[in-house]
Short mmCIF file of C-alpha atoms and ligand atoms in Angstrom, two decimals:
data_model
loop_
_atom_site.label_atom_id
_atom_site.label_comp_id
_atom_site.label_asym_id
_atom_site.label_seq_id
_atom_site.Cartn_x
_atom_site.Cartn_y
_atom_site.Cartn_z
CA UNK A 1 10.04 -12.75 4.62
CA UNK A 2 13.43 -10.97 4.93
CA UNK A 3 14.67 -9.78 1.23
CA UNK A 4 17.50 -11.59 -0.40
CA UNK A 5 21.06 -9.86 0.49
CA UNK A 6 23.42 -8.77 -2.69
CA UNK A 7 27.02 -9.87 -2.23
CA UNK A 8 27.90 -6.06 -0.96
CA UNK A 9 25.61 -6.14 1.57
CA UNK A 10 27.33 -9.18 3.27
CA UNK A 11 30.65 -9.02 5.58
CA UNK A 12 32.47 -11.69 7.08
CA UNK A 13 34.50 -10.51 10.79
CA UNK A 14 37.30 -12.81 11.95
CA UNK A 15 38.58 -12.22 15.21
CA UNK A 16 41.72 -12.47 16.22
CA UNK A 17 43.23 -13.44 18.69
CA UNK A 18 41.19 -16.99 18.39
CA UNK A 19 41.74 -20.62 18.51
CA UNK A 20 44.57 -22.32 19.83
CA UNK A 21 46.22 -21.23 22.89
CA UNK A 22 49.71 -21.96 23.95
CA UNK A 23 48.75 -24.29 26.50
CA UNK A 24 46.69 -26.45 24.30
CA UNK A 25 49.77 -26.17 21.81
CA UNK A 26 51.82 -27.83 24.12
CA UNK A 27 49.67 -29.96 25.34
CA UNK A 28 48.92 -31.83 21.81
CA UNK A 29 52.02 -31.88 20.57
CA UNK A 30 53.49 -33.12 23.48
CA UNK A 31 51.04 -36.61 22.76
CA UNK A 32 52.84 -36.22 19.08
CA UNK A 33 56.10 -36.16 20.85
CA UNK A 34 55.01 -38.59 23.13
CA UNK A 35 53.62 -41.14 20.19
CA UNK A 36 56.50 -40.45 17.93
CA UNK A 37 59.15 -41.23 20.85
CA UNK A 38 57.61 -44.34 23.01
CA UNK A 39 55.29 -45.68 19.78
CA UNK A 40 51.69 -46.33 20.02
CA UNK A 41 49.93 -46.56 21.82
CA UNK A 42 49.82 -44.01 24.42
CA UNK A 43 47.37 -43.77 27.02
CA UNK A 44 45.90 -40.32 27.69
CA UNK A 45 43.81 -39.16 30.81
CA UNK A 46 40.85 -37.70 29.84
CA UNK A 47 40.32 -36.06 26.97
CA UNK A 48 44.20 -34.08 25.93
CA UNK A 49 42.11 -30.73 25.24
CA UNK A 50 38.03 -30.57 25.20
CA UNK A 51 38.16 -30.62 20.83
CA UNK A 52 36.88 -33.77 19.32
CA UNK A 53 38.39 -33.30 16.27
CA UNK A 54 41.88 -33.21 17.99
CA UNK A 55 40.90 -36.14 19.79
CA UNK A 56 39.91 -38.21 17.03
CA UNK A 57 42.92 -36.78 14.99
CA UNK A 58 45.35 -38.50 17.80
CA UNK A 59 43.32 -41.70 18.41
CA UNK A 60 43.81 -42.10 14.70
CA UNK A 61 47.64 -42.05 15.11
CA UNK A 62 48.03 -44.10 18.22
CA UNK A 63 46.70 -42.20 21.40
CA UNK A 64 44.12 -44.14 23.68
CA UNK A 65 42.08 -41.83 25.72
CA UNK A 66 41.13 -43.19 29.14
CA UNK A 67 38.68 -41.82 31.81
CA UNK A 68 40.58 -42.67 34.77
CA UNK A 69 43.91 -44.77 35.93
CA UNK A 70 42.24 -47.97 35.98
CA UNK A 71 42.40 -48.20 32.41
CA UNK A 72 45.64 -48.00 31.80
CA UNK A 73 47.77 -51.21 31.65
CA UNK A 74 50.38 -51.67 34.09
CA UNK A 75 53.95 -49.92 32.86
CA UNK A 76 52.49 -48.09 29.75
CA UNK A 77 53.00 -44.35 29.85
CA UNK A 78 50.34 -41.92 30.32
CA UNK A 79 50.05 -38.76 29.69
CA UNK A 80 47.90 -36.07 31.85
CA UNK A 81 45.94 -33.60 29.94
CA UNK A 82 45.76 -29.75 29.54
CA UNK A 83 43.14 -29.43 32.26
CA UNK A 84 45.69 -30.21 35.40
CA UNK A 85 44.95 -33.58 37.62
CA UNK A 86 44.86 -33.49 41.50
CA UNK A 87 47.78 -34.80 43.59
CA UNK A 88 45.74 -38.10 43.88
CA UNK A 89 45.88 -38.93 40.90
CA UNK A 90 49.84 -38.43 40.26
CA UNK A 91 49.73 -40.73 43.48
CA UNK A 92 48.16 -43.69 41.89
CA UNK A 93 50.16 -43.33 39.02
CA UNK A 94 53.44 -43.51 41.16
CA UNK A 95 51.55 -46.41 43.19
CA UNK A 96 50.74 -48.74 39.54
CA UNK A 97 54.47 -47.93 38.44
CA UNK A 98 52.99 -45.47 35.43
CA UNK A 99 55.19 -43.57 33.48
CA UNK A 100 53.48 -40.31 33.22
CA UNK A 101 54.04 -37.22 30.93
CA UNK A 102 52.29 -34.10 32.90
CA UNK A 103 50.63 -31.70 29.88
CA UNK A 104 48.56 -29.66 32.57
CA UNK A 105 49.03 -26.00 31.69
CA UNK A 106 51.44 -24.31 33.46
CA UNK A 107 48.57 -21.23 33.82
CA UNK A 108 46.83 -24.15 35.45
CA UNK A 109 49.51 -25.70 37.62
CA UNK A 110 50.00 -21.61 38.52
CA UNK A 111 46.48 -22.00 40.20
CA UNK A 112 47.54 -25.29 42.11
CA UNK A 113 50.27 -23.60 43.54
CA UNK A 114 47.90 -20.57 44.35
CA UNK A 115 45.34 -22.97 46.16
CA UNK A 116 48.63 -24.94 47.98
CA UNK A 117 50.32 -21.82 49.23
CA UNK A 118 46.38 -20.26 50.92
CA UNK A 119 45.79 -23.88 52.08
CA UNK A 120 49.39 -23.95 54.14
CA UNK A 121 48.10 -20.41 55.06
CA UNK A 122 45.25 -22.14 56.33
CA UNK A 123 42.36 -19.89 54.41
CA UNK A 124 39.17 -21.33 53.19
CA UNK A 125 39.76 -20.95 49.22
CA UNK A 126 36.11 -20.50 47.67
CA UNK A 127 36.89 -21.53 43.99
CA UNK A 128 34.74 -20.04 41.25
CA UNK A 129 34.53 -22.57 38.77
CA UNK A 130 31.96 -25.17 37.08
CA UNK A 131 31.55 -28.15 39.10
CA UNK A 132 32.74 -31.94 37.34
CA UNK A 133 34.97 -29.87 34.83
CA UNK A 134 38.12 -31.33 34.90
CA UNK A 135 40.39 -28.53 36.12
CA UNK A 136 38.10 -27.55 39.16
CA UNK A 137 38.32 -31.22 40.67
CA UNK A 138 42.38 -31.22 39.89
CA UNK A 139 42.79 -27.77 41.90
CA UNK A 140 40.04 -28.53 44.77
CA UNK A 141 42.21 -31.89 44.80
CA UNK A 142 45.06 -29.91 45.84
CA UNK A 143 43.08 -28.92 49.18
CA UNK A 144 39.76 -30.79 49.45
CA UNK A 145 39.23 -29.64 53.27
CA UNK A 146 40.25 -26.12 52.59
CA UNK A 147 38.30 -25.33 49.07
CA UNK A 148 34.48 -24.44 48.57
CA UNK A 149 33.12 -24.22 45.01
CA UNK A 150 30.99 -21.23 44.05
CA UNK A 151 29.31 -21.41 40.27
CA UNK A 152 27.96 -18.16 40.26
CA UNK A 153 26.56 -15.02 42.70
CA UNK A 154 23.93 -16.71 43.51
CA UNK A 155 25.68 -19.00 45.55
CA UNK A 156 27.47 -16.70 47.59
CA UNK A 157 24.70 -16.17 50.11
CA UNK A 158 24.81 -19.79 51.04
CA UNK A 159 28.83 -20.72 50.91
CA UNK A 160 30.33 -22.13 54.92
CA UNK A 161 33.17 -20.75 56.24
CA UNK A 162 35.07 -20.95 59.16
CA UNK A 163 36.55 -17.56 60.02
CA UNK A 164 34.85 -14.92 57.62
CA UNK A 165 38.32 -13.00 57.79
CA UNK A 166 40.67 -15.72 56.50
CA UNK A 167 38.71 -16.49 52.98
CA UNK A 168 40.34 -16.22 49.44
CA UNK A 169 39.63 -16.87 46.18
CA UNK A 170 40.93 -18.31 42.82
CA UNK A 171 39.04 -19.43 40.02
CA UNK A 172 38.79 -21.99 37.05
CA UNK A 173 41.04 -20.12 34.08
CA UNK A 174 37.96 -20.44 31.31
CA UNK A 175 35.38 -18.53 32.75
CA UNK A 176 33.78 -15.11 31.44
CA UNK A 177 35.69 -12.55 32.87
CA UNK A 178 32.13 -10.48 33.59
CA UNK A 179 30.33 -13.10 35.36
CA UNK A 180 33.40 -14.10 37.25
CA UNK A 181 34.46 -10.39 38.46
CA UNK A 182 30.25 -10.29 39.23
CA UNK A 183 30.92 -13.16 41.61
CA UNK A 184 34.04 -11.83 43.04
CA UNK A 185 32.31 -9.00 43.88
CA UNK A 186 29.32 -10.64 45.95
CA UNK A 187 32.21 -12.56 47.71
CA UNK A 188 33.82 -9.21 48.80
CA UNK A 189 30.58 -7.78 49.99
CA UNK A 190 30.36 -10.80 52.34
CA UNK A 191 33.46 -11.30 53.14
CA UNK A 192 34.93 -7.53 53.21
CA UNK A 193 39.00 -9.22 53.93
CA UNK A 194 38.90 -11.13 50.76
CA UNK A 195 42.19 -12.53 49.69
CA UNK A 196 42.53 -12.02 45.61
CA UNK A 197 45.17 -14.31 43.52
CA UNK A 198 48.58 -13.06 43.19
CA UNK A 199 47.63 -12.65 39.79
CA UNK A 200 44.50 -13.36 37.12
CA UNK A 201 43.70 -16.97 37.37
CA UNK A 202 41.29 -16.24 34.10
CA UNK A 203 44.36 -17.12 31.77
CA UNK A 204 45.44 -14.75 28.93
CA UNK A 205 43.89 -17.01 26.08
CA UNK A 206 40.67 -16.68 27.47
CA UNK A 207 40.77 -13.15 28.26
CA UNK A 208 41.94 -12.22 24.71
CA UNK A 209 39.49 -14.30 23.05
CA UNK A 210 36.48 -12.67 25.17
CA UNK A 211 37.52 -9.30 24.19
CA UNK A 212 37.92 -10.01 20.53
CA UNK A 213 34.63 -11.17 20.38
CA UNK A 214 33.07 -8.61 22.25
CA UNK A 215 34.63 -6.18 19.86
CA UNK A 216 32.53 -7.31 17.18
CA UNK A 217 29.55 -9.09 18.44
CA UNK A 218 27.20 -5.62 18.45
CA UNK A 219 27.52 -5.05 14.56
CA UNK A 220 27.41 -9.01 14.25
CA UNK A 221 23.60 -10.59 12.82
CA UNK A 222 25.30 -13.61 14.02
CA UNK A 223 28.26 -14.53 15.66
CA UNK A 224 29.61 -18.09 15.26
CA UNK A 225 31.61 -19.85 17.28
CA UNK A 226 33.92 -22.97 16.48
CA UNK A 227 34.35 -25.05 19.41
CA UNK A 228 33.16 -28.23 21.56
CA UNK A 229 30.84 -28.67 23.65
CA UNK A 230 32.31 -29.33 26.94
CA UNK A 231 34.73 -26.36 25.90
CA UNK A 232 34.51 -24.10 28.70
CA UNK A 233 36.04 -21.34 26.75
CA UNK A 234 34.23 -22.14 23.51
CA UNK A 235 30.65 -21.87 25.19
CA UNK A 236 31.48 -18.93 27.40
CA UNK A 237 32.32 -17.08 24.02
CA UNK A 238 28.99 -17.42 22.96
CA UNK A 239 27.71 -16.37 25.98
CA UNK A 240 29.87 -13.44 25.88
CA UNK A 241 28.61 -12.71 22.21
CA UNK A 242 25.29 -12.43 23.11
CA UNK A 243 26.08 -10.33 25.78
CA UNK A 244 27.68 -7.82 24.01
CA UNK A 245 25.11 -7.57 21.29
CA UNK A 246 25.37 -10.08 18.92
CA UNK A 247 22.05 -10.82 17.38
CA UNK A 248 22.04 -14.37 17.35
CA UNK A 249 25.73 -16.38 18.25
CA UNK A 250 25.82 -20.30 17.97
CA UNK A 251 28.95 -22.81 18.94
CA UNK A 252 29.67 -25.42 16.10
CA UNK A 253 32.34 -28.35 16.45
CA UNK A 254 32.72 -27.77 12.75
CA UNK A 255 31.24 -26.13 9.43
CA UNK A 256 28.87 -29.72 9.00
CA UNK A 257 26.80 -28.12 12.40
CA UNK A 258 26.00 -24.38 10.38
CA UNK A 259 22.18 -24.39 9.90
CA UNK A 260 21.80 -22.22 6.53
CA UNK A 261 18.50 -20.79 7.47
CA UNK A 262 21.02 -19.21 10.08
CA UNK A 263 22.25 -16.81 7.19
CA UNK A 264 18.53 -15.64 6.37
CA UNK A 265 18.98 -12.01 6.63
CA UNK A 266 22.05 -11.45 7.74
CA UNK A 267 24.63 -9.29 6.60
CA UNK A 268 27.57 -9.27 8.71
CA UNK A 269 28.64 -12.66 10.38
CA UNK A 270 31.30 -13.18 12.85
CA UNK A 271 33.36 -15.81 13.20
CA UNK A 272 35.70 -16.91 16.04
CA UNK A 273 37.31 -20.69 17.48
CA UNK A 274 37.96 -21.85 21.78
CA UNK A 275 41.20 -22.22 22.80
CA UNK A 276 41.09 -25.60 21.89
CA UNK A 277 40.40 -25.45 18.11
CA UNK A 278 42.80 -26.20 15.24
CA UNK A 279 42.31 -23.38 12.77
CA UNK A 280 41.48 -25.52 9.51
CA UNK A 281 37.70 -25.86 11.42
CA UNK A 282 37.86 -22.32 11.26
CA UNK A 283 38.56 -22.21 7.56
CA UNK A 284 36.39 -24.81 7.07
CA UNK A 285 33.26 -22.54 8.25
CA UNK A 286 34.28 -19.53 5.99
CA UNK A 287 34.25 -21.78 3.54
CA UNK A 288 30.44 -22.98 3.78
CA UNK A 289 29.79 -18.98 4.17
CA UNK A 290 32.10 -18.32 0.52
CA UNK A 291 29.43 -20.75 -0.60
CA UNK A 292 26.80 -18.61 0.72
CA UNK A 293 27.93 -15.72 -1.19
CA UNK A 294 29.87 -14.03 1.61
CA UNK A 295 33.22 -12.27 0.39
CA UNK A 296 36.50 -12.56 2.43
CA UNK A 297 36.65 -12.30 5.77
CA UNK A 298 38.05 -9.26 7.41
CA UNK A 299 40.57 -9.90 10.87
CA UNK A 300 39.86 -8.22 13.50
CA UNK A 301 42.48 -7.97 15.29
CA UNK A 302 42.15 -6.49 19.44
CA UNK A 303 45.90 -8.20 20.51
CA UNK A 304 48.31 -9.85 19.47
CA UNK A 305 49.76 -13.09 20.87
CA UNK A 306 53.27 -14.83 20.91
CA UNK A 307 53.28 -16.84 24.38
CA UNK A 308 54.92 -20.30 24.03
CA UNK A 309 55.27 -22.93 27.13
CA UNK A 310 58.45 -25.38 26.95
CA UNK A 311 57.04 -29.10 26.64
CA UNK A 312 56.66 -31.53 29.76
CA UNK A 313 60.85 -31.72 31.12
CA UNK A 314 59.79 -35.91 31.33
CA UNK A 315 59.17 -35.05 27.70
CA UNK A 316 61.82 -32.74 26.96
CA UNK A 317 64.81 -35.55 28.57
CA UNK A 318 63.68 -38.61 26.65
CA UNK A 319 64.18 -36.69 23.75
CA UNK A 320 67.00 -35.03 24.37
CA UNK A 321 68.15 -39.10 25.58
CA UNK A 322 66.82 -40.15 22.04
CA UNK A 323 68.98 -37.05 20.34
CA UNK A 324 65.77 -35.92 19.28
CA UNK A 325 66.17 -32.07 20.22
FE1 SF4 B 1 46.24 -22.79 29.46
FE2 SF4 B 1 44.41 -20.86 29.17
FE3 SF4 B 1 44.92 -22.49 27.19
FE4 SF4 B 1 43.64 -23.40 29.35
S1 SF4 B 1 42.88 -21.88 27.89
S2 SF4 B 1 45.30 -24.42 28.24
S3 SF4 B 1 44.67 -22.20 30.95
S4 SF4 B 1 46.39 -21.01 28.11
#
């Protein structure tokens, strides 16, 4: 049975950059805007940003999150979420007379544009990505005859093309950077012309948030993770933990989800939040390990970030029509 730890054995690591992104920034408090403007409710696509705490925080002030079109009444307004939608769906929203507010992120829409511009080139586009998530069916929607998904090396061998000398790539923007330069490179050994994005399609968030983690994960007992579960970033951080050392990393949606017998043994525990996570979930978890007898945390910090996106211009005119701005 491992001995009990002494206060000055234990550390607490923060890493910074973490959490909240400017993307999903926008993207929520455009559906604040949105609410506070128009009134409740308003009808979201899908969930705004993969958190359930910030989805639960919004359907408590008015937001009504919707799986698809169908379920929003005729001549409400409707807001797309974070993850991007394919030109389909902005179709049937102009076809049912919607009013829609378009929260995609603009590193997102960046990769529609990427995957519209090869298609009128006329390249297959093999997308590395994680099939059903949101934002890979809103950019393979963008050129469904034109766009193969690849999940991983492994499915390189097997991927159809028509000319082997007219294939590029893009990929999903929450991915770990590793596994996805790992892929790239089985592409390139079968198809030596490979096209490459104009620029990183793995967004800056994501990036930053992988390398702050990897910074600490080797002297980490345990690395933990604040996130969802169908946050792509989120889990690929713990994957990326483990990876780089970390002797044990878990993903929590909040501090209610930290198994104590976690802490047996351990004397330094990292901490770090997805893209998608309000930092009071954050605080929330150093304060279950303050009541573990774990002292202050310490920030790590590997970059810093200041990146802010304008809201939606839909947004931005109603309320600059309602003297709001
Ligand atoms: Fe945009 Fe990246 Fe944030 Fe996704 S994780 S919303 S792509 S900045």
């Amino acid at each position: 049975m491992p001995r009990t730890l002494t206060e000055a054995e234990k550390q607490v690591l923060l890493a910074a950059p973490r959490g909240y992104c400017a993307g999903v920034d926008r993207a929520v408090i455009t559906v604040e805007k949105a609410l506070d403007l128009y009134g409740a409710p308003v009808y979201v696509r899908k969930q705004i940003v993969h958190n359930k705490h910030v989805v639960a925080t919004l359907e408590s002030r008015g937001a009504i999150f919707v799986e698809e079109l169908d379920d929003v009444p005729a001549g409400a307004t409707v807001v797309f979420s974070a993850h991007g939608v394919s030109p389909a769906v902005h179709a049937e929203a102009a076809t049912r007379g919607l009013k829609t507010i378009d929260a995609t992120c603009p590193l997102v829409t960046k990769v529609h544009q990427e995957a519209r511009r090869f298609a009128a080139e006329d390249y297959d586009i093999i997308l590395v990505g994680h099939a059903g998530h949101e934002e890979v069916e809103g950019t393979a929607g963008e050129a469904p005859d034109h766009i193969k998904l690849v999940e991983s090396p492994a499915d390189v061998a097997t991927v159809e093309v028509r000319d082997p000398a007219r294939v590029a790539w893009l990929s999903q923007t929450t991915l770990s950077v590793d596994e996805t330069m790992a892929t790239v490179a089985a592409l390139r050994e079968r198809f030596p012309l490979l096209l490459d994005p104009p620029s990183d399609d793995i967004c800056y968030a994501t990036q930053n948030r992988q390398l702050a983690v990897k910074e600490i994960a080797a002297s980490s007992d345990l690395v933990i993770v604040v996130g969802s579960g169908n946050s792509s970033n989120s889990v690929r951080l713990v994957e990326v933990a483990l990876e780089a050392g970390a002797g044990a990393a878990y993903r929590v949606d909040d501090a209610t989800e930290i198994d104590p017998a976690w802490l047996t043994g351990v004397s330094t525990v990292s901490v770090t939040s997805g893209a998608s996570v309000p930092e009071e979930l954050v605080q929330g978890v150093l304060g279950v390990l303050a009541g573990h007898g774990y002292p202050d945390a310490r920030a790590v910090t590997t970059a810093e970030e200041s990146l802010i996106f304008a809201l939606p211009v839909e947004l931005r005119k109603d309320l600059k029509a309602a003297g709001l701005t």
